[in-house]
Amino acid sequence: MEALKLGERKEGKLDLTPEMADVCYTCTTCSSGCPISGVVPGWDARKAIRSIAMGLEQEVVDSKFPWVCTLCGRCQYACPQGVQLQKTFRGLRSLRERDKVPGPLHKGTIMNYERGNNLGIPKFDFLFLLAELGVELMEEDEEQPCPGFYVPVDKENANIIVTINSKEPFGEPEDMAFWWKIFYAAKEDWTVSSVNWEGVNWGLFTGDDENMKIQVERVLENARRLKAKTILYPE
Amino acid sequence: MRTWFPEAYEEFNIVSIYEVLVDYIKTGRIKINKEKFANHTVTLHHPCNYFRKSKAAFDKEYTEEYRYIVEQIFDKKNIIDMHPNALNNHCCGAGGGAWASPYSDERLTYGKVKADQIKATGAEIVVAPCHNCRDQIMKGLTPKFDMGNCKETLYLWEMVAQALIIEPWSEQEVKEAHALRDAQFERDGIDLDDDEY
């Protein structure tokens, strides 16, 4: 390995200095309070920040450290010097080539871009499921029957518009009934869009700002098209 | 949204689940059956997104609102805090998309910290106001680690739904809702009696 020349440090792509790294005291507040320090051999939060400061940015990008870090932000919250660790670690994910993003997250992001939800559920299947469950889980529920319940889809001028986490219609559809019961009891005037209803932004996780922005814009587009008054943030 | 579309905050009322639930309870729009979870103990998981990250992004975190909602359902003496909690709480171990990532050993190693925190409270129920945290605690940590007394992981809204007193709508309200529903189904081509599907 070539010796580092500290006087002629390479410019990094992250462009977060000086608030990012040069003010770091190397005090280890970040890595001491982090449950994954040492879980990826040779890496921890402090070392990642120091590596970037030393111009070894690409080594951190190529390691799995930024992906095993859960971006929980505890290090950044605790840092006495205000180093933007969480923002930096997400930035490291952005610098990973898209076809080398681990796991299904990037595929889901593209699926969402093309088909309106991370898991590619077709529109008619989605609408039929909502209609069917509205009867089975709500009107016919034995303990807490909710006569008159249905899922209002594309209803204009509703008070609240919500999004849906695609894992629920895909794998745990009965869990949607928890919010439905609350809305029923409160007699809320609510709606959900028939298209682009995804509530989970995987672009946030993969460091994909462009797709993250598209996803946010779609939530707004739906609210504008349906003239809703209130947007309920996705959980 | 704040970064890219600041105008949305003028255009819409944008709220989190905490504000909606607190509003429903305070204005009496929903009623809670306090018997439902009487004599059960509970602990609160604080997701990074609603506490540290929300604080950093919007200068708003939901410690008081969260606590208020749980106190409407459980007796105060039965709510046992984890330490550290709120802004200093430990991540469940599955944040940042880790639940869907291939690094499951690392995810569980991280989650052991959370499992130990939950066990130390001795509570029977843990509340998770986040899809990701709930999946990690219920499906990741519970089968893998000794969680002590903790037998159940509930979404915050699941806990509220279970404790709801639901009064069925009046005949007139049901009739109006069915008319709207039928019009919607016709528009969308939905026929629930169609055996083909």
Coordinates of C-alpha atoms in Angstrom, one line a residue:
Chain A
M1 CA 0.0 0.0 0.0
E2 CA 1.3 3.4 -0.9
A3 CA 2.1 5.8 1.9
L4 CA -0.3 8.6 2.5
K5 CA 0.9 12.1 1.8
L6 CA -1.0 14.2 4.2
G7 CA 0.1 17.5 2.8
E8 CA -1.4 16.7 -0.6
R9 CA -4.7 15.1 0.2
K10 CA -6.9 14.0 -2.6
E11 CA -10.2 15.7 -3.1
G12 CA -13.1 13.4 -2.2
K13 CA -16.5 13.1 -3.9
L14 CA -18.4 13.5 -0.7
D15 CA -17.5 17.2 -0.4
L16 CA -18.5 17.5 3.2
T17 CA -15.4 19.1 4.6
P18 CA -14.7 20.9 6.8
E19 CA -17.7 20.4 9.0
M20 CA -17.4 16.7 8.3
A21 CA -14.0 15.4 9.0
D22 CA -11.4 18.0 9.7
V23 CA -13.0 19.1 12.9
C24 CA -13.0 15.5 14.3
Y25 CA -11.2 15.1 17.6
T26 CA -11.0 11.3 17.1
C27 CA -12.6 11.1 20.6
T28 CA -14.5 7.8 19.7
T29 CA -17.8 9.1 21.1
C30 CA -19.3 7.9 17.8
S31 CA -17.8 4.4 17.7
S32 CA -18.1 3.8 21.5
G33 CA -21.8 4.2 21.4
C34 CA -22.3 2.2 18.2
P35 CA -23.5 -1.4 18.4
I36 CA -21.7 -2.3 15.1
S37 CA -18.2 -1.2 16.0
G38 CA -16.0 -4.1 15.0
V39 CA -18.8 -6.2 13.5
V40 CA -17.3 -5.6 10.1
P41 CA -13.7 -6.4 10.9
G42 CA -11.5 -3.4 10.7
W43 CA -14.3 -0.9 10.5
D44 CA -16.1 1.5 12.8
A45 CA -17.7 4.9 12.5
R46 CA -14.6 6.8 13.7
K47 CA -12.3 5.0 11.3
A48 CA -14.6 5.5 8.4
I49 CA -14.6 9.3 9.0
R50 CA -10.8 9.3 9.5
S51 CA -10.4 7.3 6.3
I52 CA -12.4 9.9 4.3
A53 CA -10.4 12.7 5.9
M54 CA -7.2 10.9 4.8
G55 CA -8.4 10.6 1.2
L56 CA -9.2 6.9 1.4
E57 CA -12.9 7.5 0.5
Q58 CA -13.0 4.7 -2.1
E59 CA -11.9 2.1 0.4
V60 CA -14.9 2.9 2.6
V61 CA -17.3 2.9 -0.4
D62 CA -16.0 -0.5 -1.4
S63 CA -16.4 -2.0 2.1
K64 CA -19.7 -3.3 3.5
F65 CA -19.5 -0.9 6.5
P66 CA -21.9 1.7 5.1
W67 CA -24.5 -1.0 4.5
V68 CA -24.2 -2.7 7.9
C69 CA -24.4 0.7 9.5
T70 CA -28.2 1.2 10.0
L71 CA -28.0 5.0 9.6
C72 CA -29.6 5.3 13.0
G73 CA -27.9 8.6 13.6
R74 CA -26.8 8.0 17.2
C75 CA -23.2 8.9 16.4
Q76 CA -24.2 12.2 14.7
Y77 CA -26.5 13.1 17.6
A78 CA -23.7 12.5 20.1
C79 CA -20.8 14.0 18.2
P80 CA -19.4 16.9 20.3
Q81 CA -18.0 18.5 17.1
G82 CA -21.1 18.3 14.9
V83 CA -19.6 15.9 12.4
Q84 CA -22.3 14.8 10.0
L85 CA -21.7 11.1 10.3
Q86 CA -25.1 9.8 9.3
K87 CA -25.3 12.1 6.3
T88 CA -21.8 11.0 5.3
F89 CA -22.5 7.3 5.6
R90 CA -25.6 7.7 3.4
G91 CA -23.4 9.6 1.0
L92 CA -21.1 6.6 0.9
R93 CA -24.0 4.4 -0.2
S94 CA -24.8 6.9 -3.0
L95 CA -21.2 6.4 -4.3
R96 CA -21.7 2.7 -4.7
E97 CA -22.3 1.6 -8.3
R98 CA -26.1 0.9 -8.6
D99 CA -25.6 -2.7 -9.8
K100 CA -23.5 -3.3 -6.7
V101 CA -26.1 -2.2 -4.2
P102 CA -26.5 -5.2 -1.9
G103 CA -29.8 -7.2 -1.7
P104 CA -33.1 -6.3 -3.3
L105 CA -33.3 -2.7 -2.4
H106 CA -32.1 -1.2 -5.7
K107 CA -34.4 -3.6 -7.7
G108 CA -37.3 -2.5 -5.5
T109 CA -36.5 1.1 -6.1
I110 CA -36.6 0.5 -9.9
M111 CA -39.8 -1.6 -9.6
N112 CA -41.3 1.3 -7.7
Y113 CA -40.3 3.7 -10.4
E114 CA -41.7 1.6 -13.2
R115 CA -44.8 0.1 -11.5
G116 CA -45.7 2.4 -8.6
N117 CA -44.8 0.2 -5.7
N118 CA -41.7 -1.6 -4.5
L119 CA -43.1 -5.1 -5.0
G120 CA -44.8 -4.6 -8.4
I121 CA -48.4 -5.3 -7.2
P122 CA -50.7 -4.8 -10.2
K123 CA -53.4 -2.1 -9.9
F124 CA -56.4 -4.4 -10.3
D125 CA -55.1 -6.9 -7.8
F126 CA -54.5 -4.1 -5.3
L127 CA -58.0 -2.7 -5.7
F128 CA -59.7 -6.1 -5.5
L129 CA -57.8 -7.0 -2.4
L130 CA -58.8 -3.7 -0.6
A131 CA -62.5 -4.3 -1.6
E132 CA -62.5 -7.9 -0.5
L133 CA -60.7 -7.3 2.8
G134 CA -63.0 -4.4 3.6
V135 CA -65.8 -6.9 3.8
E136 CA -63.9 -9.8 5.4
L137 CA -61.9 -8.0 8.0
M138 CA -64.2 -5.1 8.8
E139 CA -67.9 -5.6 8.0
E140 CA -67.8 -9.3 9.0
D141 CA -65.3 -9.1 11.9
E142 CA -66.7 -11.0 14.8
E143 CA -65.3 -9.0 17.7
Q144 CA -65.5 -5.5 16.3
P145 CA -67.9 -5.5 13.4
C146 CA -67.7 -2.3 11.3
P147 CA -70.8 -2.2 9.1
G148 CA -70.5 0.4 6.3
F149 CA -66.7 0.2 6.1
Y150 CA -64.9 0.2 2.7
V151 CA -61.6 1.6 1.5
P152 CA -62.3 4.9 -0.2
V153 CA -60.0 4.8 -3.3
D154 CA -59.4 8.0 -5.4
K155 CA -62.0 9.9 -3.4
E156 CA -61.8 13.6 -4.1
N157 CA -61.7 16.3 -1.4
A158 CA -61.1 13.9 1.4
N159 CA -59.6 15.2 4.6
I160 CA -56.6 12.7 4.8
I161 CA -54.7 10.9 2.1
V162 CA -52.6 7.9 3.2
T163 CA -49.9 5.8 1.6
I164 CA -49.6 2.0 2.1
N165 CA -46.4 0.0 2.8
S166 CA -46.4 -2.6 0.0
K167 CA -45.3 -5.4 2.3
E168 CA -48.9 -5.3 3.8
P169 CA -51.0 -6.0 0.7
F170 CA -48.2 -8.3 -0.5
G171 CA -47.7 -10.5 2.6
E172 CA -49.6 -9.3 5.7
P173 CA -52.8 -7.8 4.3
E174 CA -54.8 -8.3 7.6
D175 CA -52.5 -5.7 9.2
M176 CA -54.0 -3.0 7.2
A177 CA -57.2 -3.4 9.2
F178 CA -55.6 -1.7 12.3
W179 CA -55.7 1.7 10.7
W180 CA -59.0 1.0 9.0
K181 CA -60.6 0.4 12.5
I182 CA -59.2 3.6 13.8
F183 CA -60.5 5.6 10.8
Y184 CA -63.9 3.8 11.1
A185 CA -64.2 4.6 14.8
A186 CA -63.1 8.3 14.2
K187 CA -65.5 8.5 11.1
E188 CA -62.5 10.0 9.2
D189 CA -63.0 11.2 5.7
W190 CA -59.9 9.5 4.1
T191 CA -58.7 8.1 0.9
V192 CA -55.8 6.2 -0.8
S193 CA -54.7 6.6 -4.4
S194 CA -55.2 3.8 -6.9
V195 CA -51.7 4.4 -8.4
N196 CA -48.3 5.2 -6.9
W197 CA -49.6 4.5 -3.4
E198 CA -46.2 3.1 -2.0
G199 CA -45.3 4.5 1.4
V200 CA -41.8 3.2 1.7
N201 CA -39.0 5.1 0.0
W202 CA -36.2 2.6 -0.7
G203 CA -34.2 5.4 -2.5
L204 CA -33.6 6.7 1.0
F205 CA -31.8 3.5 1.9
T206 CA -29.8 3.0 -1.3
G207 CA -28.6 6.6 -1.4
D208 CA -30.5 7.2 -4.6
D209 CA -31.6 10.9 -4.4
E210 CA -33.2 11.0 -7.8
N211 CA -35.6 8.1 -7.1
M212 CA -36.2 9.3 -3.6
K213 CA -37.3 12.7 -4.9
I214 CA -39.6 11.0 -7.5
Q215 CA -41.2 9.0 -4.8
V216 CA -41.9 12.1 -2.6
E217 CA -43.2 14.0 -5.6
R218 CA -45.7 11.2 -6.3
V219 CA -47.2 11.5 -2.8
L220 CA -47.7 15.2 -3.5
E221 CA -49.1 14.5 -7.0
N222 CA -51.7 12.1 -5.6
A223 CA -52.7 14.6 -2.9
R224 CA -53.0 17.4 -5.5
R225 CA -55.0 15.3 -8.0
L226 CA -57.4 14.1 -5.3
K227 CA -57.6 17.6 -3.6
A228 CA -56.8 16.2 -0.2
K229 CA -56.3 18.6 2.7
T230 CA -54.0 16.5 4.9
I231 CA -51.1 14.2 4.0
L232 CA -50.4 11.5 6.6
Y233 CA -46.7 10.8 6.6
P234 CA -46.0 7.2 5.9
E235 CA -44.9 5.3 9.0
Chain B
M1 CA -40.2 16.8 1.3
R2 CA -38.8 19.7 3.3
T3 CA -35.7 19.8 1.0
W4 CA -37.3 19.4 -2.4
F5 CA -40.9 20.6 -2.1
P6 CA -41.1 23.2 0.7
E7 CA -44.2 24.7 -0.8
A8 CA -46.1 21.5 0.1
Y9 CA -46.1 22.7 3.8
E10 CA -48.1 25.7 2.7
E11 CA -50.4 23.7 0.5
F12 CA -51.2 20.8 2.8
N13 CA -51.5 20.0 6.4
I14 CA -48.7 17.4 6.8
V15 CA -49.0 15.2 9.9
S16 CA -47.4 12.1 11.5
I17 CA -49.3 9.2 13.0
Y18 CA -48.6 10.7 16.5
E19 CA -50.5 13.9 15.8
V20 CA -53.4 12.0 14.2
L21 CA -53.8 9.6 17.2
V22 CA -53.3 12.3 19.8
D23 CA -56.0 14.5 18.1
Y24 CA -58.5 11.6 17.8
I25 CA -58.1 10.8 21.5
K26 CA -58.1 14.4 22.8
T27 CA -61.1 15.4 20.8
G28 CA -63.0 12.2 21.7
R29 CA -63.2 11.0 18.2
I30 CA -62.0 7.6 19.3
K31 CA -62.6 6.0 22.7
I32 CA -60.3 3.6 24.5
N33 CA -61.2 0.5 26.5
K34 CA -58.8 0.7 29.4
E35 CA -59.7 -2.9 30.5
K36 CA -58.2 -4.3 27.4
F37 CA -54.6 -4.1 28.6
A38 CA -55.2 -3.7 32.3
N39 CA -52.6 -5.5 34.4
H40 CA -50.2 -5.9 31.4
T41 CA -46.8 -4.3 31.3
V42 CA -45.4 -2.6 28.3
T43 CA -42.2 -0.9 27.1
L44 CA -41.7 1.6 24.3
H45 CA -39.3 1.3 21.4
H46 CA -38.3 4.7 20.0
P47 CA -37.6 4.4 16.3
C48 CA -34.6 6.5 15.0
N49 CA -36.8 8.1 12.3
Y50 CA -39.3 9.6 14.7
F51 CA -36.8 10.7 17.3
R52 CA -33.2 11.5 16.4
K53 CA -33.7 11.9 12.6
S54 CA -37.0 13.8 12.9
K55 CA -35.3 16.1 15.5
A56 CA -32.4 16.7 13.1
A57 CA -34.6 17.2 10.0
F58 CA -37.6 19.1 11.5
D59 CA -36.5 20.0 15.0
K60 CA -39.5 17.9 16.2
E61 CA -39.5 14.6 18.0
Y62 CA -42.5 12.8 19.5
T63 CA -41.5 11.6 23.0
E64 CA -44.4 13.3 24.7
E65 CA -47.0 12.4 22.1
Y66 CA -45.9 8.7 22.1
R67 CA -46.0 8.6 25.9
Y68 CA -49.4 10.3 25.9
I69 CA -51.0 7.7 23.6
V70 CA -49.6 4.7 25.5
E71 CA -50.8 6.2 28.8
Q72 CA -54.3 6.3 27.5
I73 CA -54.2 2.5 27.1
F74 CA -51.9 1.3 29.9
D75 CA -51.7 2.3 33.6
K76 CA -48.7 4.5 34.2
K77 CA -47.3 2.1 36.7
N78 CA -47.2 -0.6 34.0
I79 CA -45.1 1.4 31.5
I80 CA -41.5 0.5 31.9
D81 CA -38.8 2.5 30.1
M82 CA -35.8 1.0 28.4
H83 CA -32.4 2.7 29.0
P84 CA -31.2 4.6 27.1
N85 CA -34.4 5.7 25.4
A86 CA -36.0 8.5 23.3
L87 CA -33.3 10.5 21.5
N88 CA -30.5 8.3 22.8
N89 CA -32.3 5.0 22.1
H90 CA -30.6 2.2 20.4
C91 CA -31.7 1.3 16.8
C92 CA -33.6 -2.0 16.5
G93 CA -30.8 -3.1 14.3
A94 CA -32.7 -3.2 11.1
G95 CA -32.7 0.5 10.2
G96 CA -31.5 1.9 6.9
G97 CA -33.0 -0.9 4.9
A98 CA -31.1 -3.6 6.8
W99 CA -34.3 -5.7 7.2
A100 CA -34.1 -6.2 3.4
S101 CA -30.4 -6.5 3.1
P102 CA -28.3 -9.7 2.8
Y103 CA -26.3 -9.0 6.0
S104 CA -28.6 -10.8 8.3
D105 CA -25.9 -12.0 10.8
E106 CA -24.8 -8.4 11.3
R107 CA -28.4 -7.3 11.6
L108 CA -29.0 -9.8 14.4
T109 CA -25.7 -9.0 16.1
Y110 CA -26.8 -5.4 16.2
G111 CA -30.3 -6.4 17.4
K112 CA -28.9 -8.3 20.4
V113 CA -28.5 -4.9 22.0
K114 CA -32.2 -4.1 21.6
A115 CA -33.2 -7.6 22.7
D116 CA -31.2 -7.2 25.9
Q117 CA -32.8 -3.8 26.5
I118 CA -36.3 -5.2 26.1
K119 CA -35.5 -8.2 28.4
A120 CA -34.1 -5.9 31.1
T121 CA -37.4 -4.1 31.4
G122 CA -39.3 -7.3 32.2
A123 CA -42.3 -6.0 30.2
E124 CA -44.7 -8.4 28.5
I125 CA -45.4 -6.2 25.4
V126 CA -43.1 -4.0 23.3
V127 CA -44.6 -1.2 21.2
A128 CA -43.0 -0.4 17.8
P129 CA -44.3 2.6 15.9
C130 CA -42.4 1.6 12.7
H131 CA -42.9 -1.2 10.2
N132 CA -39.3 -2.0 10.0
C133 CA -38.6 -2.0 13.8
R134 CA -41.7 -4.2 14.4
D135 CA -40.5 -6.8 11.9
Q136 CA -37.0 -6.8 13.3
I137 CA -38.2 -7.2 16.9
M138 CA -41.0 -9.7 16.2
K139 CA -39.5 -11.8 13.4
G140 CA -35.8 -11.2 13.9
L141 CA -35.1 -10.8 17.6
T142 CA -37.9 -12.8 19.3
P143 CA -37.1 -16.2 17.7
K144 CA -33.3 -15.7 18.1
F145 CA -32.8 -14.2 21.6
D146 CA -34.0 -14.6 25.1
M147 CA -36.5 -11.7 25.4
G148 CA -37.4 -12.4 29.0
N149 CA -41.0 -11.7 29.8
C150 CA -41.7 -10.1 26.4
K151 CA -44.1 -12.2 24.4
E152 CA -45.7 -9.7 22.1
T153 CA -44.6 -7.0 19.6
L154 CA -47.4 -4.5 18.6
Y155 CA -47.4 -1.6 16.2
L156 CA -48.5 1.5 18.0
W157 CA -51.6 1.7 15.8
E158 CA -52.3 -2.1 16.3
M159 CA -52.3 -1.5 20.1
V160 CA -54.7 1.4 19.6
A161 CA -57.0 -0.6 17.3
Q162 CA -57.1 -3.5 19.8
A163 CA -58.1 -1.2 22.6
L164 CA -60.7 0.7 20.6
I165 CA -64.4 0.9 21.6
I166 CA -66.0 0.7 18.2
E167 CA -69.6 1.9 17.9
P168 CA -71.1 0.6 14.7
W169 CA -72.4 3.4 12.4
S170 CA -76.1 4.2 12.2
E171 CA -78.3 2.6 9.6
Q172 CA -78.4 5.9 7.6
E173 CA -74.6 6.1 7.7
V174 CA -74.2 2.6 6.6
K175 CA -76.6 3.1 3.7
E176 CA -74.8 6.2 2.5
A177 CA -71.4 4.5 2.7
H178 CA -72.7 1.5 0.8
A179 CA -73.9 3.8 -2.0
L180 CA -70.5 5.4 -2.3
R181 CA -68.8 2.0 -2.1
D182 CA -71.0 0.6 -4.9
A183 CA -70.3 3.6 -7.1
Q184 CA -66.6 3.2 -6.6
F185 CA -66.7 -0.6 -7.3
E186 CA -68.6 0.0 -10.5
R187 CA -66.1 2.7 -11.6
D188 CA -63.2 0.4 -10.9
G189 CA -64.8 -2.8 -12.3
I190 CA -64.8 -4.6 -8.9
D191 CA -67.3 -7.4 -8.5
L192 CA -66.8 -9.3 -5.3
D193 CA -69.3 -12.0 -6.3
D194 CA -67.2 -12.9 -9.4
D195 CA -66.0 -16.4 -8.7
E196 CA -63.5 -16.2 -11.5
Y197 CA -61.2 -14.1 -9.4

